[in-house]
């Protein structure tokens, strides 16, 4: 973990210098350290900033570690670096880090999954203010009303599509309204994977047409967890798909 933190700090510091960012002369903690602590909390500590600050103090990672309130103010001020703004970077700092990580680490196992993000309780969906923008032809009430098959319940909000690898790294992210099918992520995500990479998918992504398209156009090997009545159901392939998907999910939990 310590080696990844040091590598992330070096990459972020060089990226900020390349973008021409300069810290305030009165700042005791550089911006690269603030961003590194945020990444540390997201990757290792479940997004808990307080734990990341405490761990940085115990390990003496930086000369000065700010208080939680000061850290939050600094992090909010640096939030535009994660967005694709022309004034800062054409694709944002996140894209630069992703490209650097791809050059340093070549994974062969990837997993694509979808997570619901409920914005409110179902009874409050008609007056929800968080999800107002809907695709053409649909009202927000219908566009953001999704279904969770594992729990057999409906939710109101968007869906988060994540493409991760076996090294605890998120390669691609996409948000869609909750009513759209999981297969929509295969069309919205670029799926910029190396040729011959294995992509683990659950039952919601089973589609013979898209599987053949991934093999022919992208050179990707889809490892789909299929239903027993599927024409392409093979027991030993199912075992590899289930085990590989569990390992990918555990590595990014």
Tab-separated table of C-alpha atoms in Angstrom:
chain	number	residue	atom	x	y	z
A	1	UNK	CA	0.000	0.000	0.000
A	2	UNK	CA	2.797	2.422	0.892
A	3	UNK	CA	4.435	1.980	-2.502
A	4	UNK	CA	1.167	2.801	-4.277
A	5	UNK	CA	0.729	5.944	-2.168
A	6	UNK	CA	4.238	7.156	-3.018
A	7	UNK	CA	3.711	6.396	-6.707
A	8	UNK	CA	0.372	8.244	-6.720
A	9	UNK	CA	1.927	11.275	-5.008
A	10	UNK	CA	4.788	11.429	-7.535
A	11	UNK	CA	2.434	11.153	-10.514
A	12	UNK	CA	0.022	13.772	-9.137
A	13	UNK	CA	2.834	16.187	-8.254
A	14	UNK	CA	4.366	15.906	-11.735
A	15	UNK	CA	0.932	16.288	-13.352
A	16	UNK	CA	0.151	19.454	-11.377
A	17	UNK	CA	3.513	20.928	-12.325
A	18	UNK	CA	2.882	20.084	-15.981
A	19	UNK	CA	-0.508	21.810	-15.764
A	20	UNK	CA	1.132	24.925	-14.345
A	21	UNK	CA	-0.569	24.795	-10.934
A	22	UNK	CA	1.091	26.691	-8.075
A	23	UNK	CA	0.172	26.450	-4.396
A	24	UNK	CA	-0.565	29.443	-2.264
A	25	UNK	CA	2.606	30.640	-0.459
A	26	UNK	CA	0.817	30.308	2.886
A	27	UNK	CA	-0.269	26.682	2.293
A	28	UNK	CA	1.486	24.256	4.622
A	29	UNK	CA	0.358	21.174	2.673
A	30	UNK	CA	0.816	21.021	-1.126
A	31	UNK	CA	-2.143	20.283	-3.382
A	32	UNK	CA	-0.541	17.030	-4.507
A	33	UNK	CA	-0.597	15.770	-0.903
A	34	UNK	CA	-4.283	16.692	-0.516
A	35	UNK	CA	-5.209	14.788	-3.673
A	36	UNK	CA	-3.055	11.831	-2.632
A	37	UNK	CA	-4.822	11.610	0.740
A	38	UNK	CA	-8.199	11.673	-1.026
A	39	UNK	CA	-7.109	8.814	-3.303
A	40	UNK	CA	-5.766	6.899	-0.289
A	41	UNK	CA	-9.134	7.206	1.452
A	42	UNK	CA	-10.999	6.066	-1.665
A	43	UNK	CA	-8.760	3.070	-2.416
A	44	UNK	CA	-7.930	1.663	1.003
A	45	UNK	CA	-10.208	3.173	3.666
A	46	UNK	CA	-13.706	3.122	2.179
A	47	UNK	CA	-13.719	6.857	1.440
A	48	UNK	CA	-13.139	7.838	5.107
A	49	UNK	CA	-11.049	11.014	5.036
A	50	UNK	CA	-10.564	11.018	8.813
A	51	UNK	CA	-8.937	7.601	8.681
A	52	UNK	CA	-6.680	8.682	5.821
A	53	UNK	CA	-5.500	11.709	7.779
A	54	UNK	CA	-4.873	9.605	10.885
A	55	UNK	CA	-2.941	7.021	8.872
A	56	UNK	CA	-0.844	9.742	7.230
A	57	UNK	CA	0.057	11.090	10.687
A	58	UNK	CA	0.986	7.643	12.001
A	59	UNK	CA	3.151	6.826	8.976
A	60	UNK	CA	4.537	10.384	8.798
A	61	UNK	CA	3.877	10.532	5.089
A	62	UNK	CA	3.937	14.328	4.928
A	63	UNK	CA	5.545	17.073	6.968
A	64	UNK	CA	2.199	18.631	7.894
A	65	UNK	CA	-1.197	16.884	7.819
A	66	UNK	CA	-4.145	19.302	7.961
A	67	UNK	CA	-7.193	18.991	10.180
A	68	UNK	CA	-10.313	17.309	8.736
A	69	UNK	CA	-12.144	20.624	8.248
A	70	UNK	CA	-9.179	22.256	6.542
A	71	UNK	CA	-8.635	19.160	4.421
A	72	UNK	CA	-12.252	19.267	3.204
A	73	UNK	CA	-11.957	22.937	2.221
A	74	UNK	CA	-8.742	22.296	0.315
A	75	UNK	CA	-10.210	19.234	-1.393
A	76	UNK	CA	-13.334	21.140	-2.506
A	77	UNK	CA	-11.136	23.851	-3.973
A	78	UNK	CA	-9.176	21.214	-5.937
A	79	UNK	CA	-12.284	19.389	-7.149
A	80	UNK	CA	-12.173	20.997	-10.659
A	81	UNK	CA	-8.999	19.017	-11.372
A	82	UNK	CA	-11.104	15.856	-11.510
A	83	UNK	CA	-13.367	17.367	-14.198
A	84	UNK	CA	-12.632	17.750	-17.942
A	85	UNK	CA	-12.285	21.554	-17.980
A	86	UNK	CA	-10.412	23.284	-20.801
A	87	UNK	CA	-8.880	25.855	-18.454
A	88	UNK	CA	-7.174	23.124	-16.439
A	89	UNK	CA	-6.761	20.101	-18.693
A	90	UNK	CA	-8.567	18.854	-21.810
A	91	UNK	CA	-9.483	15.593	-20.107
A	92	UNK	CA	-8.965	16.396	-16.418
A	93	UNK	CA	-6.444	15.098	-13.920
A	94	UNK	CA	-8.329	11.814	-13.608
A	95	UNK	CA	-7.760	11.060	-17.295
A	96	UNK	CA	-4.050	11.848	-16.982
A	97	UNK	CA	-3.724	9.504	-14.005
A	98	UNK	CA	-5.625	6.795	-15.849
A	99	UNK	CA	-3.297	7.016	-18.840
A	100	UNK	CA	-0.238	6.948	-16.587
A	101	UNK	CA	-1.565	3.913	-14.725
A	102	UNK	CA	-2.294	2.080	-17.974
A	103	UNK	CA	1.294	2.599	-19.078
A	104	UNK	CA	2.669	1.372	-15.743
A	105	UNK	CA	0.260	-1.504	-15.154
A	106	UNK	CA	-1.126	-3.834	-17.795
A	107	UNK	CA	-3.943	-5.949	-16.387
A	108	UNK	CA	-5.459	-8.931	-18.175
A	109	UNK	CA	-8.625	-9.329	-16.071
A	110	UNK	CA	-11.371	-6.709	-15.968
A	111	UNK	CA	-14.865	-6.641	-14.489
A	112	UNK	CA	-17.852	-4.517	-15.506
A	113	UNK	CA	-20.615	-4.016	-12.977
A	114	UNK	CA	-23.573	-1.734	-12.322
A	115	UNK	CA	-24.577	-0.233	-8.980
A	116	UNK	CA	-27.850	1.569	-8.207
A	117	UNK	CA	-27.571	4.983	-6.549
A	118	UNK	CA	-30.967	5.645	-4.913
A	119	UNK	CA	-31.589	9.381	-4.633
A	120	UNK	CA	-34.529	9.084	-2.241
A	121	UNK	CA	-37.237	6.733	-1.047
A	122	UNK	CA	-39.739	5.547	-3.648
A	123	UNK	CA	-42.593	7.421	-1.984
A	124	UNK	CA	-40.694	10.706	-2.416
A	125	UNK	CA	-39.781	10.127	-6.067
A	126	UNK	CA	-42.467	12.463	-7.564
A	127	UNK	CA	-41.046	15.468	-5.680
A	128	UNK	CA	-37.368	14.574	-5.822
A	129	UNK	CA	-35.077	17.500	-6.704
A	130	UNK	CA	-31.916	15.478	-7.244
A	131	UNK	CA	-32.901	13.749	-10.499
A	132	UNK	CA	-34.606	16.267	-12.763
A	133	UNK	CA	-32.917	15.863	-16.157
A	134	UNK	CA	-34.313	12.929	-18.159
A	135	UNK	CA	-33.774	11.678	-21.741
A	136	UNK	CA	-36.073	12.940	-24.446
A	137	UNK	CA	-39.530	11.383	-24.354
A	138	UNK	CA	-39.360	10.330	-20.688
A	139	UNK	CA	-40.308	12.113	-17.498
A	140	UNK	CA	-37.879	12.022	-14.512
A	141	UNK	CA	-40.315	9.782	-12.608
A	142	UNK	CA	-40.109	7.074	-15.279
A	143	UNK	CA	-36.515	7.585	-16.427
A	144	UNK	CA	-34.956	7.215	-12.979
A	145	UNK	CA	-37.191	4.412	-11.733
A	146	UNK	CA	-35.044	1.283	-11.824
A	147	UNK	CA	-35.337	-2.270	-10.573
A	148	UNK	CA	-32.846	-4.270	-8.475
A	149	UNK	CA	-33.372	-7.973	-9.365
A	150	UNK	CA	-31.319	-9.334	-6.442
A	151	UNK	CA	-33.494	-7.514	-3.896
A	152	UNK	CA	-36.669	-7.444	-6.001
A	153	UNK	CA	-37.278	-3.804	-5.209
A	154	UNK	CA	-37.548	-0.581	-7.213
A	155	UNK	CA	-35.420	2.497	-6.642
A	156	UNK	CA	-35.385	6.099	-7.831
A	157	UNK	CA	-32.043	7.418	-9.032
A	158	UNK	CA	-29.198	6.818	-11.495
A	159	UNK	CA	-27.044	3.771	-12.170
A	160	UNK	CA	-23.278	3.775	-11.830
A	161	UNK	CA	-21.333	1.676	-14.345
A	162	UNK	CA	-17.749	0.830	-13.344
A	163	UNK	CA	-15.013	-0.909	-15.318
A	164	UNK	CA	-12.297	-2.079	-12.914
A	165	UNK	CA	-9.254	-4.313	-13.151
A	166	UNK	CA	-7.651	-6.780	-10.761
A	167	UNK	CA	-5.277	-4.117	-9.410
A	168	UNK	CA	-7.838	-1.962	-7.574
A	169	UNK	CA	-8.055	0.601	-10.358
A	170	UNK	CA	-11.167	2.114	-11.965
A	171	UNK	CA	-10.649	2.494	-15.706
A	172	UNK	CA	-13.987	3.849	-16.903
A	173	UNK	CA	-17.083	5.332	-15.267
A	174	UNK	CA	-20.537	6.134	-16.611
A	175	UNK	CA	-23.869	7.293	-15.164
A	176	UNK	CA	-27.226	6.435	-16.702
A	177	UNK	CA	-30.851	6.802	-15.558
A	178	UNK	CA	-32.055	3.905	-13.456
A	179	UNK	CA	-34.584	2.677	-16.025
A	180	UNK	CA	-31.948	1.876	-18.677
A	181	UNK	CA	-30.765	-1.704	-19.029
A	182	UNK	CA	-27.297	-2.759	-17.901
A	183	UNK	CA	-26.336	-3.468	-21.496
A	184	UNK	CA	-26.450	0.277	-22.155
A	185	UNK	CA	-23.060	0.579	-20.446
A	186	UNK	CA	-21.493	-1.517	-23.225
A	187	UNK	CA	-22.530	1.191	-25.678
A	188	UNK	CA	-21.681	4.225	-23.519
A	189	UNK	CA	-18.269	3.124	-22.223
A	190	UNK	CA	-15.332	3.208	-24.664
A	191	UNK	CA	-14.009	-0.141	-23.315
A	192	UNK	CA	-10.425	0.770	-24.139
A	193	UNK	CA	-8.910	-2.574	-23.140
A	194	UNK	CA	-5.807	-4.352	-24.428
A	195	UNK	CA	-6.323	-7.042	-27.033
A	196	UNK	CA	-6.944	-10.451	-25.505
A	197	UNK	CA	-8.127	-9.063	-22.161
A	198	UNK	CA	-10.794	-10.992	-20.265
A	199	UNK	CA	-13.936	-9.039	-19.353
A	200	UNK	CA	-16.042	-10.615	-16.588
A	201	UNK	CA	-19.773	-9.882	-16.767
A	202	UNK	CA	-22.803	-11.026	-14.799
A	203	UNK	CA	-26.126	-12.324	-16.129
A	204	UNK	CA	-27.452	-8.841	-16.826
A	205	UNK	CA	-24.913	-8.398	-19.629
A	206	UNK	CA	-25.646	-11.658	-21.447
A	207	UNK	CA	-26.163	-10.917	-25.128
A	208	UNK	CA	-24.803	-13.080	-27.925
A	209	UNK	CA	-24.750	-10.132	-30.328
A	210	UNK	CA	-22.667	-7.896	-28.041
A	211	UNK	CA	-20.373	-10.762	-27.086
A	212	UNK	CA	-19.547	-11.462	-30.722
A	213	UNK	CA	-19.092	-7.726	-31.303
A	214	UNK	CA	-16.588	-7.486	-28.452
A	215	UNK	CA	-14.603	-10.432	-29.805
A	216	UNK	CA	-14.509	-9.253	-33.413
A	217	UNK	CA	-14.193	-5.467	-33.009
A	218	UNK	CA	-12.200	-5.092	-29.793
A	219	UNK	CA	-10.419	-8.414	-29.413
A	220	UNK	CA	-11.925	-8.758	-25.914
A	221	UNK	CA	-12.759	-12.148	-24.407
A	222	UNK	CA	-16.140	-11.845	-22.602
A	223	UNK	CA	-16.507	-14.133	-19.581
A	224	UNK	CA	-20.243	-14.043	-18.904
A	225	UNK	CA	-22.071	-15.736	-16.025
A	226	UNK	CA	-24.900	-17.328	-17.986
A	227	UNK	CA	-28.263	-18.795	-17.161
A	228	UNK	CA	-28.569	-22.574	-17.289
A	229	UNK	CA	-30.981	-22.470	-20.214
A	230	UNK	CA	-28.565	-20.430	-22.327
A	231	UNK	CA	-27.361	-21.978	-25.590
A	232	UNK	CA	-23.771	-21.037	-24.740
A	233	UNK	CA	-23.815	-22.436	-21.204
A	234	UNK	CA	-20.650	-24.491	-20.544
A	235	UNK	CA	-20.097	-25.713	-16.942
A	236	UNK	CA	-16.320	-25.303	-16.799
A	237	UNK	CA	-16.482	-21.853	-18.407
A	238	UNK	CA	-19.104	-20.859	-15.846
A	239	UNK	CA	-16.794	-21.897	-13.029
A	240	UNK	CA	-13.967	-19.740	-14.414
A	241	UNK	CA	-16.324	-16.790	-14.926
A	242	UNK	CA	-17.709	-16.967	-11.378
A	243	UNK	CA	-14.296	-17.356	-9.728
A	244	UNK	CA	-12.711	-14.624	-11.842
A	245	UNK	CA	-15.541	-12.203	-11.171
A	246	UNK	CA	-15.399	-12.817	-7.426
A	247	UNK	CA	-11.666	-12.143	-7.380
A	248	UNK	CA	-12.111	-8.920	-9.363
A	249	UNK	CA	-14.895	-7.709	-7.063
A	250	UNK	CA	-12.939	-8.542	-3.887
A	251	UNK	CA	-9.943	-6.668	-5.187
A	252	UNK	CA	-12.020	-3.512	-5.680
A	253	UNK	CA	-14.239	-3.630	-2.613
